[in-house]
Coordinates of C-alpha atoms and ligand atoms in Angstrom, one line a residue:
M281 CA 3.3 2.2 -8.5
C282 CA 2.3 1.2 -12.0
G283 CA 0.2 -1.9 -12.5
I284 CA 1.2 -4.7 -14.8
V285 CA -0.8 -7.6 -16.2
G286 CA 0.1 -10.2 -18.8
H287 CA -1.9 -13.2 -20.0
L288 CA -1.3 -16.1 -22.3
G289 CA -4.0 -18.7 -22.9
P290 CA -7.0 -19.8 -25.0
K291 CA -9.3 -17.1 -23.6
N292 CA -9.3 -13.6 -25.2
S293 CA -6.2 -12.3 -23.5
V294 CA -7.1 -8.7 -24.0
D295 CA -10.3 -9.1 -22.0
V296 CA -8.3 -10.8 -19.2
V297 CA -5.7 -8.1 -19.2
L298 CA -8.2 -5.3 -19.2
E299 CA -10.1 -6.8 -16.3
G300 CA -6.8 -7.2 -14.4
L301 CA -5.9 -3.6 -15.2
K302 CA -9.2 -2.4 -13.9
R303 CA -8.6 -4.2 -10.6
L304 CA -5.1 -2.6 -10.4
E305 CA -6.2 0.9 -11.4
Y306 CA -5.9 1.8 -7.8
R307 CA -2.2 1.4 -7.9
G308 CA -1.5 4.1 -10.5
Y309 CA -3.8 5.6 -13.0
D310 CA -2.7 8.4 -15.2
S311 CA -2.7 6.3 -18.4
A312 CA -3.1 2.8 -19.6
G313 CA -2.3 0.6 -22.5
V314 CA -2.3 -2.9 -23.9
S315 CA -0.3 -4.7 -26.5
F316 CA -1.2 -8.1 -28.0
I317 CA -0.8 -10.4 -30.9
S318 CA -3.9 -10.2 -33.1
S319 CA -5.6 -13.2 -34.8
S320 CA -3.9 -12.1 -38.0
N321 CA -0.6 -12.3 -36.2
D322 CA 0.1 -8.6 -36.0
L323 CA 1.6 -6.9 -32.9
M324 CA -1.0 -4.4 -31.9
M325 CA -0.9 -1.6 -29.3
Y326 CA -3.5 0.8 -27.9
K327 CA -2.6 3.3 -25.2
K328 CA -4.4 6.3 -23.8
K329 CA -3.8 8.9 -21.1
G330 CA -6.4 9.1 -18.3
K331 CA -8.4 6.3 -16.7
I332 CA -8.6 2.8 -18.1
E333 CA -12.2 3.6 -19.2
N334 CA -10.6 5.8 -21.9
L335 CA -8.6 2.9 -23.2
I336 CA -11.6 0.6 -23.1
N337 CA -13.7 3.1 -25.0
E338 CA -11.0 3.3 -27.6
I339 CA -11.0 -0.4 -28.3
K340 CA -14.5 -1.6 -27.4
D341 CA -15.9 -1.4 -30.9
K342 CA -12.9 -3.2 -32.5
D343 CA -13.1 -6.8 -33.1
I344 CA -10.2 -7.9 -31.0
S345 CA -9.2 -11.3 -30.0
A346 CA -5.7 -12.3 -28.9
R347 CA -4.0 -15.3 -27.3
S348 CA -1.3 -13.3 -25.6
C349 CA -1.4 -9.8 -24.2
I350 CA 0.4 -7.4 -21.8
G351 CA -1.0 -4.3 -20.2
H352 CA -0.1 -1.5 -18.0
T353 CA -1.5 1.3 -15.9
R354 CA 1.0 4.1 -15.5
W355 CA 1.8 6.5 -12.6
A356 CA 4.1 8.9 -14.3
T357 CA 7.7 9.4 -13.1
H358 CA 9.8 10.2 -16.1
G359 CA 7.9 12.2 -18.8
G360 CA 4.5 13.9 -18.6
V361 CA 1.2 12.2 -18.8
T362 CA 0.7 11.7 -22.5
D363 CA -0.5 8.9 -24.8
N364 CA 3.1 8.6 -26.1
N365 CA 4.6 8.1 -22.7
A366 CA 2.0 5.5 -21.7
H367 CA 3.1 1.9 -21.8
P368 CA 3.5 -0.5 -23.6
H369 CA 6.5 0.6 -25.7
I370 CA 6.8 -1.5 -28.9
C371 CA 9.1 -2.2 -31.8
E372 CA 6.8 -3.3 -34.6
E373 CA 9.7 -4.3 -36.8
M374 CA 11.1 -6.8 -34.3
G375 CA 7.7 -7.8 -32.9
I376 CA 8.6 -6.8 -29.3
A377 CA 6.4 -5.0 -26.7
M378 CA 7.3 -4.2 -23.2
V379 CA 5.9 -2.6 -20.0
H380 CA 7.8 -1.4 -16.9
N381 CA 7.3 -0.6 -13.3
G382 CA 10.0 1.2 -11.4
I383 CA 12.7 3.7 -12.2
I384 CA 15.7 3.1 -14.5
E385 CA 18.3 5.2 -12.8
N386 CA 20.9 5.1 -15.6
A387 CA 18.3 5.9 -18.3
G388 CA 20.1 9.0 -19.4
E389 CA 23.3 7.2 -20.0
L390 CA 21.6 4.3 -21.7
R391 CA 19.6 6.6 -24.0
E392 CA 22.8 8.3 -25.1
F393 CA 24.5 5.0 -25.8
L394 CA 21.5 3.6 -27.7
T395 CA 21.0 6.8 -29.7
K396 CA 24.6 6.6 -30.9
E397 CA 23.7 3.0 -31.9
G398 CA 21.0 4.4 -34.1
I399 CA 18.0 3.5 -31.9
Q400 CA 15.3 6.1 -32.0
F401 CA 13.1 6.9 -29.0
K402 CA 9.4 7.7 -29.3
S403 CA 8.7 8.7 -25.7
E404 CA 10.3 10.7 -22.9
T405 CA 10.2 7.8 -20.5
D406 CA 13.1 6.0 -18.8
S407 CA 11.2 2.7 -19.5
E408 CA 11.8 2.9 -23.3
T409 CA 15.5 2.5 -22.8
F410 CA 14.8 -1.1 -21.9
L411 CA 13.1 -1.5 -25.2
G412 CA 16.1 0.2 -26.8
L413 CA 18.4 -2.4 -25.1
L414 CA 16.2 -5.3 -26.3
I415 CA 16.4 -3.9 -29.9
Y416 CA 20.1 -3.5 -29.6
H417 CA 20.7 -7.1 -28.4
V418 CA 18.3 -8.7 -30.9
R419 CA 20.0 -6.8 -33.7
N420 CA 23.2 -8.2 -32.5
G421 CA 22.0 -11.7 -32.9
K422 CA 20.6 -12.6 -29.4
N423 CA 17.4 -14.5 -29.1
I424 CA 14.6 -12.8 -27.2
K425 CA 15.3 -14.7 -23.9
D426 CA 19.0 -13.8 -23.9
A427 CA 18.1 -10.2 -25.0
V428 CA 15.9 -9.8 -22.0
I429 CA 18.6 -11.1 -19.7
E430 CA 21.3 -9.0 -21.2
S431 CA 19.2 -5.9 -21.2
F432 CA 18.2 -6.4 -17.6
K433 CA 21.8 -6.7 -16.5
K434 CA 22.4 -3.2 -17.8
I435 CA 19.7 -1.6 -15.8
H436 CA 20.3 0.3 -12.5
G437 CA 17.6 0.7 -9.9
F438 CA 14.5 -1.2 -8.9
S439 CA 12.2 -2.3 -11.7
A440 CA 10.0 -5.0 -13.0
F441 CA 9.7 -5.7 -16.8
V442 CA 7.3 -7.7 -18.8
V443 CA 8.1 -8.4 -22.5
L444 CA 5.8 -9.8 -25.2
N445 CA 7.4 -11.5 -28.2
K446 CA 5.3 -11.7 -31.4
E447 CA 7.1 -14.5 -33.1
T448 CA 6.3 -17.1 -30.4
S449 CA 3.5 -15.3 -28.4
E450 CA 5.7 -15.8 -25.3
I451 CA 5.9 -13.4 -22.4
F452 CA 9.0 -12.9 -20.3
S453 CA 9.2 -11.0 -17.1
I454 CA 12.0 -10.2 -14.6
K455 CA 12.3 -7.9 -11.7
K456 CA 14.6 -6.5 -9.1
G457 CA 13.2 -4.8 -6.0
A458 CA 9.8 -4.4 -7.5
P459 CA 6.7 -6.6 -7.1
L460 CA 6.0 -9.3 -9.6
V461 CA 3.9 -12.4 -9.4
C462 CA 3.1 -15.2 -11.9
G463 CA -0.1 -17.3 -11.9
M464 CA -1.2 -20.4 -13.6
N465 CA -4.5 -22.3 -14.3
E466 CA -3.4 -25.6 -15.6
V467 CA -6.8 -26.9 -16.4
N468 CA -7.5 -23.9 -18.6
S469 CA -3.9 -23.7 -20.0
E470 CA -3.6 -20.2 -18.8
V471 CA -0.5 -18.3 -17.5
L472 CA -0.4 -14.8 -16.1
V473 CA 2.0 -12.3 -14.7
S474 CA 1.2 -9.2 -12.7
S475 CA 2.5 -6.7 -10.3
D476 CA -0.2 -7.7 -7.8
P477 CA -1.8 -11.1 -7.0
Y478 CA -5.1 -9.3 -6.8
A479 CA -5.2 -9.1 -10.6
L480 CA -4.9 -12.9 -10.8
A481 CA -7.6 -13.7 -8.2
G482 CA -10.3 -16.0 -9.6
I483 CA -8.2 -16.8 -12.8
A484 CA -5.1 -18.4 -11.6
D485 CA -5.3 -21.2 -9.0
K486 CA -1.6 -21.3 -8.2
I487 CA 0.6 -18.3 -7.8
Y488 CA 4.4 -18.0 -7.9
F489 CA 6.5 -15.3 -6.4
P490 CA 9.9 -15.2 -8.2
E491 CA 12.8 -13.8 -6.4
D492 CA 14.9 -10.9 -7.8
E493 CA 16.8 -11.5 -11.0
V494 CA 14.8 -14.7 -11.9
L495 CA 13.6 -14.7 -15.5
C496 CA 10.0 -15.9 -15.8
H497 CA 9.0 -17.4 -19.1
L498 CA 5.3 -17.8 -19.9
S499 CA 4.8 -20.0 -22.9
A500 CA 1.9 -21.4 -24.9
A501 CA 3.3 -25.0 -24.8
N502 CA 0.7 -26.8 -22.8
S503 CA 3.0 -29.0 -20.9
N504 CA 5.4 -26.2 -20.1
L505 CA 3.4 -23.1 -19.4
L506 CA 5.7 -21.5 -16.9
N507 CA 9.5 -21.7 -16.4
F508 CA 12.0 -19.9 -14.3
Y509 CA 15.6 -19.2 -15.2
E510 CA 18.7 -17.7 -13.6
L511 CA 20.6 -15.0 -15.4
D512 CA 23.0 -17.6 -16.7
G513 CA 20.2 -19.3 -18.5
T514 CA 20.0 -22.3 -16.3
K515 CA 16.7 -23.4 -14.6
S516 CA 15.9 -21.6 -11.4
K517 CA 14.2 -22.8 -8.2
R518 CA 14.2 -19.3 -6.7
Y519 CA 10.5 -18.8 -6.4
M520 CA 7.8 -19.5 -3.9
S521 CA 4.5 -21.0 -5.0
K522 CA 1.2 -21.3 -3.2
K523 CA -2.4 -21.9 -3.9
Q524 CA -4.3 -18.8 -4.8
S525 CA -6.5 -18.1 -1.8
M526 CA -7.7 -14.6 -2.8
T527 CA -11.1 -14.4 -4.3
H528 CA -12.4 -11.6 -6.4
D529 CA -15.9 -10.4 -6.1
P530 CA -16.7 -8.0 -8.8
A531 CA -19.5 -6.5 -6.8
A532 CA -17.0 -6.0 -3.9
K533 CA -18.1 -2.4 -3.3
G534 CA -21.6 -3.7 -2.4
D535 CA -24.0 -0.9 -1.5
F536 CA -21.2 1.5 -0.6
E537 CA -20.5 4.4 -2.8
H538 CA -16.7 4.1 -2.4
Y539 CA -14.3 1.4 -1.5
M540 CA -12.9 3.6 1.2
L541 CA -16.3 3.8 3.0
K542 CA -16.7 0.0 2.6
E543 CA -13.3 -0.5 4.1
I544 CA -14.0 1.7 7.0
Y545 CA -17.2 -0.3 7.7
E546 CA -15.3 -3.6 7.5
Q547 CA -13.2 -2.8 10.5
P548 CA -15.3 -4.3 13.3
E549 CA -15.6 -7.6 11.4
L550 CA -11.9 -7.6 10.7
I551 CA -11.0 -7.0 14.3
R552 CA -13.1 -10.1 15.2
S553 CA -11.4 -12.2 12.6
L554 CA -8.0 -11.1 13.7
T555 CA -8.8 -12.1 17.2
Q556 CA -9.8 -15.5 16.0
F557 CA -6.7 -15.8 13.8
Y558 CA -4.2 -15.0 16.6
F559 CA -6.0 -16.6 19.5
Q560 CA -7.5 -19.7 18.0
G561 CA -6.2 -20.0 14.4
E562 CA -3.0 -20.2 12.3
G563 CA -1.7 -17.0 13.7
K564 CA -0.6 -18.5 17.0
E565 CA 2.6 -19.9 15.6
S566 CA 3.9 -16.7 14.1
L567 CA 3.1 -14.9 17.3
E568 CA 5.1 -17.4 19.3
A569 CA 8.0 -17.1 16.8
A570 CA 7.9 -13.3 17.2
V571 CA 8.0 -13.5 21.0
D572 CA 11.3 -15.5 20.6
L573 CA 13.0 -12.8 18.6
P574 CA 15.7 -10.7 20.3
R575 CA 14.5 -7.2 21.2
K576 CA 17.0 -5.2 23.2
N577 CA 15.8 -2.1 21.2
L578 CA 13.0 -2.1 18.7
H579 CA 13.6 -0.2 15.4
I580 CA 10.3 0.5 13.7
S581 CA 10.4 1.5 10.0
A582 CA 7.5 2.3 7.8
C583 CA 6.0 5.0 5.6
G584 CA 2.8 7.1 5.7
T585 CA -0.1 5.6 7.6
A586 CA 1.9 2.5 8.4
Y587 CA 4.5 4.7 10.1
Y588 CA 1.8 6.3 12.2
A589 CA 0.6 2.9 13.2
G590 CA 4.2 2.3 14.2
L591 CA 4.1 5.4 16.4
V592 CA 1.0 3.9 18.2
I593 CA 2.7 0.6 18.5
K594 CA 5.8 2.3 19.9
D595 CA 3.7 3.5 22.8
F596 CA 2.5 0.0 23.6
F597 CA 6.1 -1.4 23.6
E598 CA 7.5 1.4 25.7
Q599 CA 4.6 1.7 28.1
I600 CA 3.7 -1.9 28.5
N601 CA 7.0 -3.8 27.8
R602 CA 9.5 -1.0 28.6
I603 CA 11.3 -1.9 25.4
P604 CA 13.1 1.2 24.0
C605 CA 11.7 1.9 20.5
R606 CA 13.0 3.9 17.7
P607 CA 10.3 4.5 15.1
E608 CA 11.6 6.1 11.9
I609 CA 10.2 7.0 8.5
A610 CA 11.8 4.3 6.3
S611 CA 13.0 6.8 3.6
E612 CA 15.1 8.6 6.3
F613 CA 16.2 5.5 8.2
R614 CA 17.7 3.8 5.1
Y615 CA 20.1 6.7 4.5
R616 CA 21.0 7.6 8.0
N617 CA 23.5 5.0 8.9
P618 CA 21.5 4.1 12.0
I619 CA 23.1 2.6 15.1
L620 CA 22.0 -1.0 15.0
D621 CA 22.9 -3.8 17.5
K622 CA 22.5 -7.5 16.6
E623 CA 20.5 -7.9 19.8
D624 CA 18.0 -5.3 18.5
L625 CA 14.8 -6.2 16.5
A626 CA 13.8 -4.5 13.3
L627 CA 10.0 -4.2 12.8
F628 CA 8.6 -3.2 9.5
I629 CA 5.0 -2.2 9.0
S630 CA 3.3 -2.3 5.6
Q631 CA 0.0 -2.9 4.0
S632 CA 1.3 -3.8 0.6
G633 CA 4.6 -5.3 1.7
E634 CA 6.1 -3.6 -1.5
T635 CA 6.9 -0.1 -0.4
A636 CA 10.4 0.6 -1.8
D637 CA 11.7 2.5 1.1
T638 CA 10.5 0.0 3.7
L639 CA 12.1 -2.8 1.7
A640 CA 15.3 -0.9 1.6
A641 CA 15.2 -0.3 5.3
Q642 CA 14.6 -4.1 5.8
E643 CA 17.6 -4.9 3.6
L644 CA 19.8 -2.6 5.6
C645 CA 18.8 -4.2 8.9
K646 CA 19.3 -7.7 7.4
K647 CA 22.8 -6.7 6.2
S648 CA 23.6 -5.4 9.7
G649 CA 22.7 -8.8 11.2
L650 CA 19.4 -7.9 12.8
K651 CA 16.4 -10.2 12.9
S652 CA 13.4 -8.7 11.1
L653 CA 9.7 -8.9 11.9
S654 CA 6.9 -7.6 9.7
I655 CA 3.4 -6.5 10.4
V656 CA 2.1 -6.9 6.9
N657 CA -1.1 -7.4 5.0
T658 CA 0.0 -9.0 1.8
E659 CA 1.0 -12.6 2.2
G660 CA 3.8 -13.5 -0.2
S661 CA 4.8 -9.8 -0.8
T662 CA 8.5 -9.0 -0.9
L663 CA 8.5 -7.8 2.7
Y664 CA 6.8 -11.0 3.8
R665 CA 9.3 -13.1 2.0
D666 CA 12.3 -11.2 3.3
C667 CA 11.5 -11.0 7.0
D668 CA 12.4 -13.7 9.5
V669 CA 8.9 -13.6 11.1
N670 CA 5.7 -12.1 9.7
L671 CA 2.6 -11.1 11.6
L672 CA -0.3 -10.9 9.1
I673 CA -2.9 -8.2 9.7
R674 CA -5.6 -10.0 7.7
A675 CA -7.2 -6.9 6.4
G676 CA -8.1 -8.4 3.0
V677 CA -7.5 -6.4 -0.1
E678 CA -7.5 -2.7 0.5
I679 CA -8.6 -0.9 -2.6
G680 CA -9.2 2.6 -1.5
V681 CA -5.9 4.5 -1.9
A682 CA -6.3 6.0 1.5
S683 CA -5.4 3.3 4.1
T684 CA -8.1 2.8 6.7
K685 CA -8.7 -0.8 7.8
A686 CA -5.0 -1.7 7.5
F687 CA -4.1 1.0 10.1
T688 CA -6.5 -0.5 12.6
Q689 CA -5.3 -4.1 12.0
Q690 CA -1.7 -3.0 12.2
V691 CA -2.1 -1.3 15.5
L692 CA -4.1 -4.2 16.9
T693 CA -1.5 -6.8 15.7
G694 CA 1.2 -4.7 17.4
R695 CA -0.9 -4.6 20.6
T696 CA -1.4 -8.3 20.5
L697 CA 2.4 -8.9 20.3
S698 CA 3.1 -6.5 23.1
A699 CA 0.6 -8.3 25.3
V700 CA 2.0 -11.7 24.5
I701 CA 5.6 -10.6 25.2
Q702 CA 4.5 -9.1 28.5
N703 CA 2.7 -12.3 29.4
K704 CA 5.7 -14.4 28.3
G705 CA 3.4 -16.3 26.0
M706 CA -0.2 -16.8 25.3
D707 CA -2.4 -18.5 27.9
D708 CA -6.1 -18.8 28.5
N709 CA -6.1 -15.9 30.8
L710 CA -4.5 -13.5 28.3
R711 CA -6.6 -15.0 25.5
N712 CA -9.8 -14.2 27.4
T713 CA -8.7 -10.7 28.5
L714 CA -7.6 -9.7 25.0
S715 CA -10.7 -11.3 23.3
Q716 CA -13.0 -9.3 25.6
K717 CA -11.1 -6.1 24.9
Y718 CA -11.1 -6.6 21.1
T719 CA -14.7 -7.6 21.1
L720 CA -15.5 -4.4 22.9
L721 CA -13.4 -2.4 20.5
A722 CA -15.3 -3.9 17.6
E723 CA -18.6 -2.9 19.3
R724 CA -17.4 0.6 20.0
I725 CA -16.4 1.1 16.4
E726 CA -19.8 -0.2 15.3
E727 CA -21.4 2.4 17.5
L728 CA -19.4 5.1 15.9
L729 CA -20.2 3.9 12.4
D730 CA -23.9 4.2 13.3
R731 CA -23.1 7.8 14.0
S732 CA -21.8 8.5 10.5
D733 CA -24.6 11.1 9.8
E734 CA -23.7 13.1 12.9
I735 CA -20.1 13.2 11.7
K736 CA -21.3 14.1 8.2
A737 CA -23.2 17.0 9.6
V738 CA -20.1 18.3 11.2
A739 CA -18.2 17.8 7.9
G740 CA -21.0 19.8 6.2
E741 CA -20.2 22.8 8.5
I742 CA -16.4 22.8 8.0
Y743 CA -15.6 21.6 4.6
R744 CA -15.2 25.1 3.2
N745 CA -12.7 26.1 5.8
K746 CA -9.1 26.9 4.8
G747 CA -6.8 24.7 6.8
F748 CA -7.1 22.1 9.5
F749 CA -5.0 21.4 12.5
Y750 CA -5.5 18.0 14.1
T751 CA -4.1 18.0 17.6
G752 CA -3.6 15.3 20.2
R753 CA -1.3 14.4 23.1
G754 CA 0.4 11.2 23.9
V755 CA -1.0 8.3 21.9
Y756 CA -3.5 10.6 20.3
Y757 CA -0.7 12.5 18.6
P758 CA 0.0 9.8 16.0
I759 CA -3.8 9.7 15.5
A760 CA -3.7 13.5 14.8
L761 CA -1.0 12.9 12.2
E762 CA -3.0 10.1 10.6
G763 CA -6.2 12.2 10.7
A764 CA -4.5 15.1 8.9
L765 CA -3.0 12.7 6.4
K766 CA -6.4 11.2 5.6
L767 CA -7.9 14.6 5.0
K768 CA -5.2 16.0 2.9
E769 CA -4.9 13.0 0.6
I770 CA -8.6 12.5 -0.2
A771 CA -10.0 16.0 0.2
Y772 CA -6.9 18.0 -1.1
V773 CA -7.3 20.3 1.9
H774 CA -4.2 21.5 3.8
A775 CA -4.2 19.7 7.1
E776 CA -1.5 19.2 9.7
G777 CA -1.2 17.0 12.6
Y778 CA 0.4 18.5 15.7
A779 CA 1.1 17.5 19.3
A780 CA -1.4 19.7 21.1
G781 CA 1.3 21.3 23.3
E782 CA 3.4 22.3 20.4
L783 CA 1.1 24.5 18.5
K784 CA 2.0 27.6 20.5
H785 CA 5.6 27.2 19.4
G786 CA 4.9 28.5 16.0
P787 CA 1.9 27.2 14.1
I788 CA -0.5 29.2 16.3
A789 CA 0.4 32.2 14.1
L790 CA -1.7 30.6 11.4
I791 CA -4.9 30.4 13.5
D792 CA -7.8 32.6 12.5
E793 CA -11.5 32.2 11.9
E794 CA -10.8 30.3 8.6
K795 CA -8.9 27.5 10.4
V796 CA -10.3 24.4 12.1
N797 CA -8.8 22.6 15.1
V798 CA -9.8 19.0 15.2
A799 CA -8.9 18.4 18.8
L800 CA -8.5 14.8 19.9
V801 CA -9.0 14.6 23.6
G802 CA -8.5 11.5 25.7
P803 CA -8.9 10.9 29.5
E804 CA -5.2 11.3 29.9
L805 CA -3.8 14.8 30.2
Y806 CA -7.4 16.0 29.9
E807 CA -7.0 19.4 31.5
K808 CA -3.8 20.3 29.7
T809 CA -5.4 19.4 26.3
V810 CA -8.5 21.5 27.1
S811 CA -6.1 24.4 27.8
N812 CA -4.5 23.9 24.4
I813 CA -8.0 24.1 22.8
Q814 CA -8.6 27.3 24.7
E815 CA -5.5 28.8 23.1
I816 CA -7.0 28.1 19.6
K817 CA -10.4 29.3 20.6
A818 CA -9.0 32.6 21.8
R819 CA -7.6 33.1 18.3
K820 CA -11.0 32.5 16.7
G821 CA -10.2 29.1 15.3
K822 CA -13.2 26.8 14.8
I823 CA -13.1 23.9 17.2
V824 CA -14.2 20.3 16.5
T825 CA -13.6 18.2 19.6
I826 CA -13.6 14.4 19.6
G827 CA -13.4 13.6 23.3
P828 CA -14.9 11.9 26.3
E829 CA -18.7 12.1 26.6
G830 CA -20.6 14.1 29.2
K831 CA -18.0 16.9 29.5
K832 CA -19.6 20.3 29.9
D833 CA -16.3 22.2 29.4
L834 CA -15.8 20.5 26.1
E835 CA -19.3 21.2 25.0
E836 CA -18.9 24.9 25.8
I837 CA -15.5 25.4 24.2
S838 CA -16.3 23.5 21.0
D839 CA -18.2 24.6 17.9
Y840 CA -18.8 20.9 17.3
Y841 CA -18.4 18.3 19.9
I842 CA -18.3 14.6 19.0
P843 CA -18.6 12.8 22.4
I844 CA -17.0 9.4 22.8
N845 CA -17.5 6.6 25.3
F846 CA -14.1 5.7 26.6
D847 CA -15.3 3.5 29.5
G848 CA -13.3 0.3 30.0
L849 CA -11.3 0.7 26.8
E850 CA -9.1 3.8 27.2
E851 CA -6.0 2.0 26.0
L852 CA -7.5 1.2 22.6
S853 CA -9.4 4.4 22.3
P854 CA -6.9 5.8 19.7
L855 CA -8.3 3.2 17.3
Y856 CA -11.9 4.4 17.6
I857 CA -11.1 8.0 17.6
N858 CA -9.2 7.3 14.4
V859 CA -12.5 5.9 12.9
V860 CA -14.1 9.3 13.6
N861 CA -11.2 10.9 11.7
Q862 CA -11.7 8.5 8.8
L863 CA -15.4 9.3 8.5
L864 CA -14.8 13.0 8.9
A865 CA -12.2 13.0 6.1
Y866 CA -14.5 10.9 4.0
H867 CA -17.5 13.2 4.4
I868 CA -15.4 16.4 3.9
A869 CA -14.0 14.9 0.7
K870 CA -17.5 13.9 -0.4
F871 CA -18.8 17.5 0.1
L872 CA -15.8 18.7 -1.9
G873 CA -16.5 16.2 -4.7
T874 CA -13.0 14.7 -5.0
D875 CA -12.1 11.3 -6.4
I876 CA -12.1 9.6 -3.0
D877 CA -10.9 6.1 -4.0
K878 CA -8.3 7.3 -6.4
P879 CA -7.1 10.7 -5.2
R880 CA -5.0 12.7 -7.6
N881 CA -1.2 12.1 -7.7
L882 CA -1.3 9.1 -5.5
A883 CA -0.8 5.4 -6.0
K884 CA -1.7 2.7 -3.6
S885 CA 1.6 0.9 -3.5
V886 CA 4.7 3.1 -3.6
T887 CA 7.3 0.9 -5.3
V888 CA 9.7 3.7 -6.2
E889 CA 11.9 5.6 -3.9
Ligands
F6R203 C1 -2.1 6.8 3.3 C2 -1.4 5.6 2.7 C3 0.1 5.7 2.6 C4 0.7 4.3 2.9 C5 2.2 4.3 2.7 C6 2.8 3.0 3.0 O1 -3.4 6.6 3.4 O2 -2.0 4.7 2.3 O3 0.6 6.6 3.4 O4 0.4 4.0 4.3 O5 2.4 4.5 1.3 O6 2.2 1.9 2.3 P1 2.4 0.4 2.8 O7 1.6 0.3 4.0 O8 1.8 -0.4 1.7 O9 3.8 0.2 3.0

């Protein structure tokens, strides 16, 4: 959830780290801090609650130059949002600074032990207990490398730590179940570490993904910038390395006011490039490998928007392939002792590939002997590395906290797999059929994007309303869930997604003139869905209908009717109806003046349970 960046090299490390933190601000953003070794060889620290801008304002007039720096953006778990609880945590006397992402589950116990040992705490965080352990071990004669290892061994739970040592300017990092990536630019003699490869884009030309419990050592020795060690101190080969392919364009938002809007508008182009990837490009191999996996039953685990994508994918696999599917929220699945058969397939869907609950669900399936498949955006992420086969969704970096383009790409990747399984492989015929469908889908979405002002006008009429029910039937039901999620997370408005037929079993009691029903109507079960709308209308609810064009009855029944062309593409229509929901949520949030790209209380990548 928190963002971590560390840099060591001839450039001013503080600038590099601050730039990296700005890129990661979308991950967690209630406070930020840096610690570095100044030109006069002092261990310095600045940390401030609030956005990174606050930290930058605090230090911008100071003449700072450093060869080694670590930084952090915090998403509070233990301890309130205060300057003191922000990271780094430092021990000036020993010249050690550290930052942490994750949760130290035995923090209470450790704090008690360390307090008895005379170590004083300055914050309320669980993270500071790691600093306490470092102090304890250094005091007892360990060098910093061994102190990091020994302290790490005492920690329960999933975490990543980065430690800066003043004496040698070295940086150490280590993780278990939390994201961590190292980077290097040999020509510039630079080494970096981060919780997200995005922070390293354009700086490192090679990136390294260490496995759990591998100590990464970033040093200033030109010939030996980056080393990996096992916990017994021997050299480790447990990391994956690759060329950095991600580029960073600082003007990435272009003319768009928000990343979210930009990402909504990227969807048609991404659909086209996904088609290219799987039908003509490198994606073919992984698709073939996925077809070969066992799949007596399909267990689908994911969280949030990715889970809703899973619900749509379930429909494809059950309706087209007749494969029984069990979609489940990963945080439930992992503790439910699910019935798993070795002939089953476990499918995990994730944008980040770092969601703690999804990773735990994957581990459970792996232990139970199931093959695992991911539909994932981030190549090299933990999920990507842990699954047997990965289908990349190729959405590019998604910065807006509210997931938009990833959902579309996830669903389409699932649809592609389902089609290839049904066809028993990819051939020209299938390639052509799917290409045509996906091209049409991209065009339909473009048409909808051109109607953004019309959707904005509807948003302008309903944004003051007190509560929204998104309803849909069949495959539109997950789209209703996703539509409601988008609205609540970016507009802070209470919204619920419901199967249209279910409203009368309770929630209809809430309907009055203050409530809005966003009714998603497809060609299937048309009349029944219209009857459901009637029931809301009769109770004075305001009706926004997104449904087939040219329908008199819909026009009459609705306060606002957004007509949609379903012709020739009914099966993929959930994806373009979802785009209307994305725009509707965006415009409502805009009218309400919320922080659309970084909504309160949220983080992009949920790496804690
Ligand atoms: C909502 C949203 C979240 C994520 C969820 C899973 O807009 O972004 O619900 O979908 O946290 O994240 P990933 O896909 O990274 O596993």
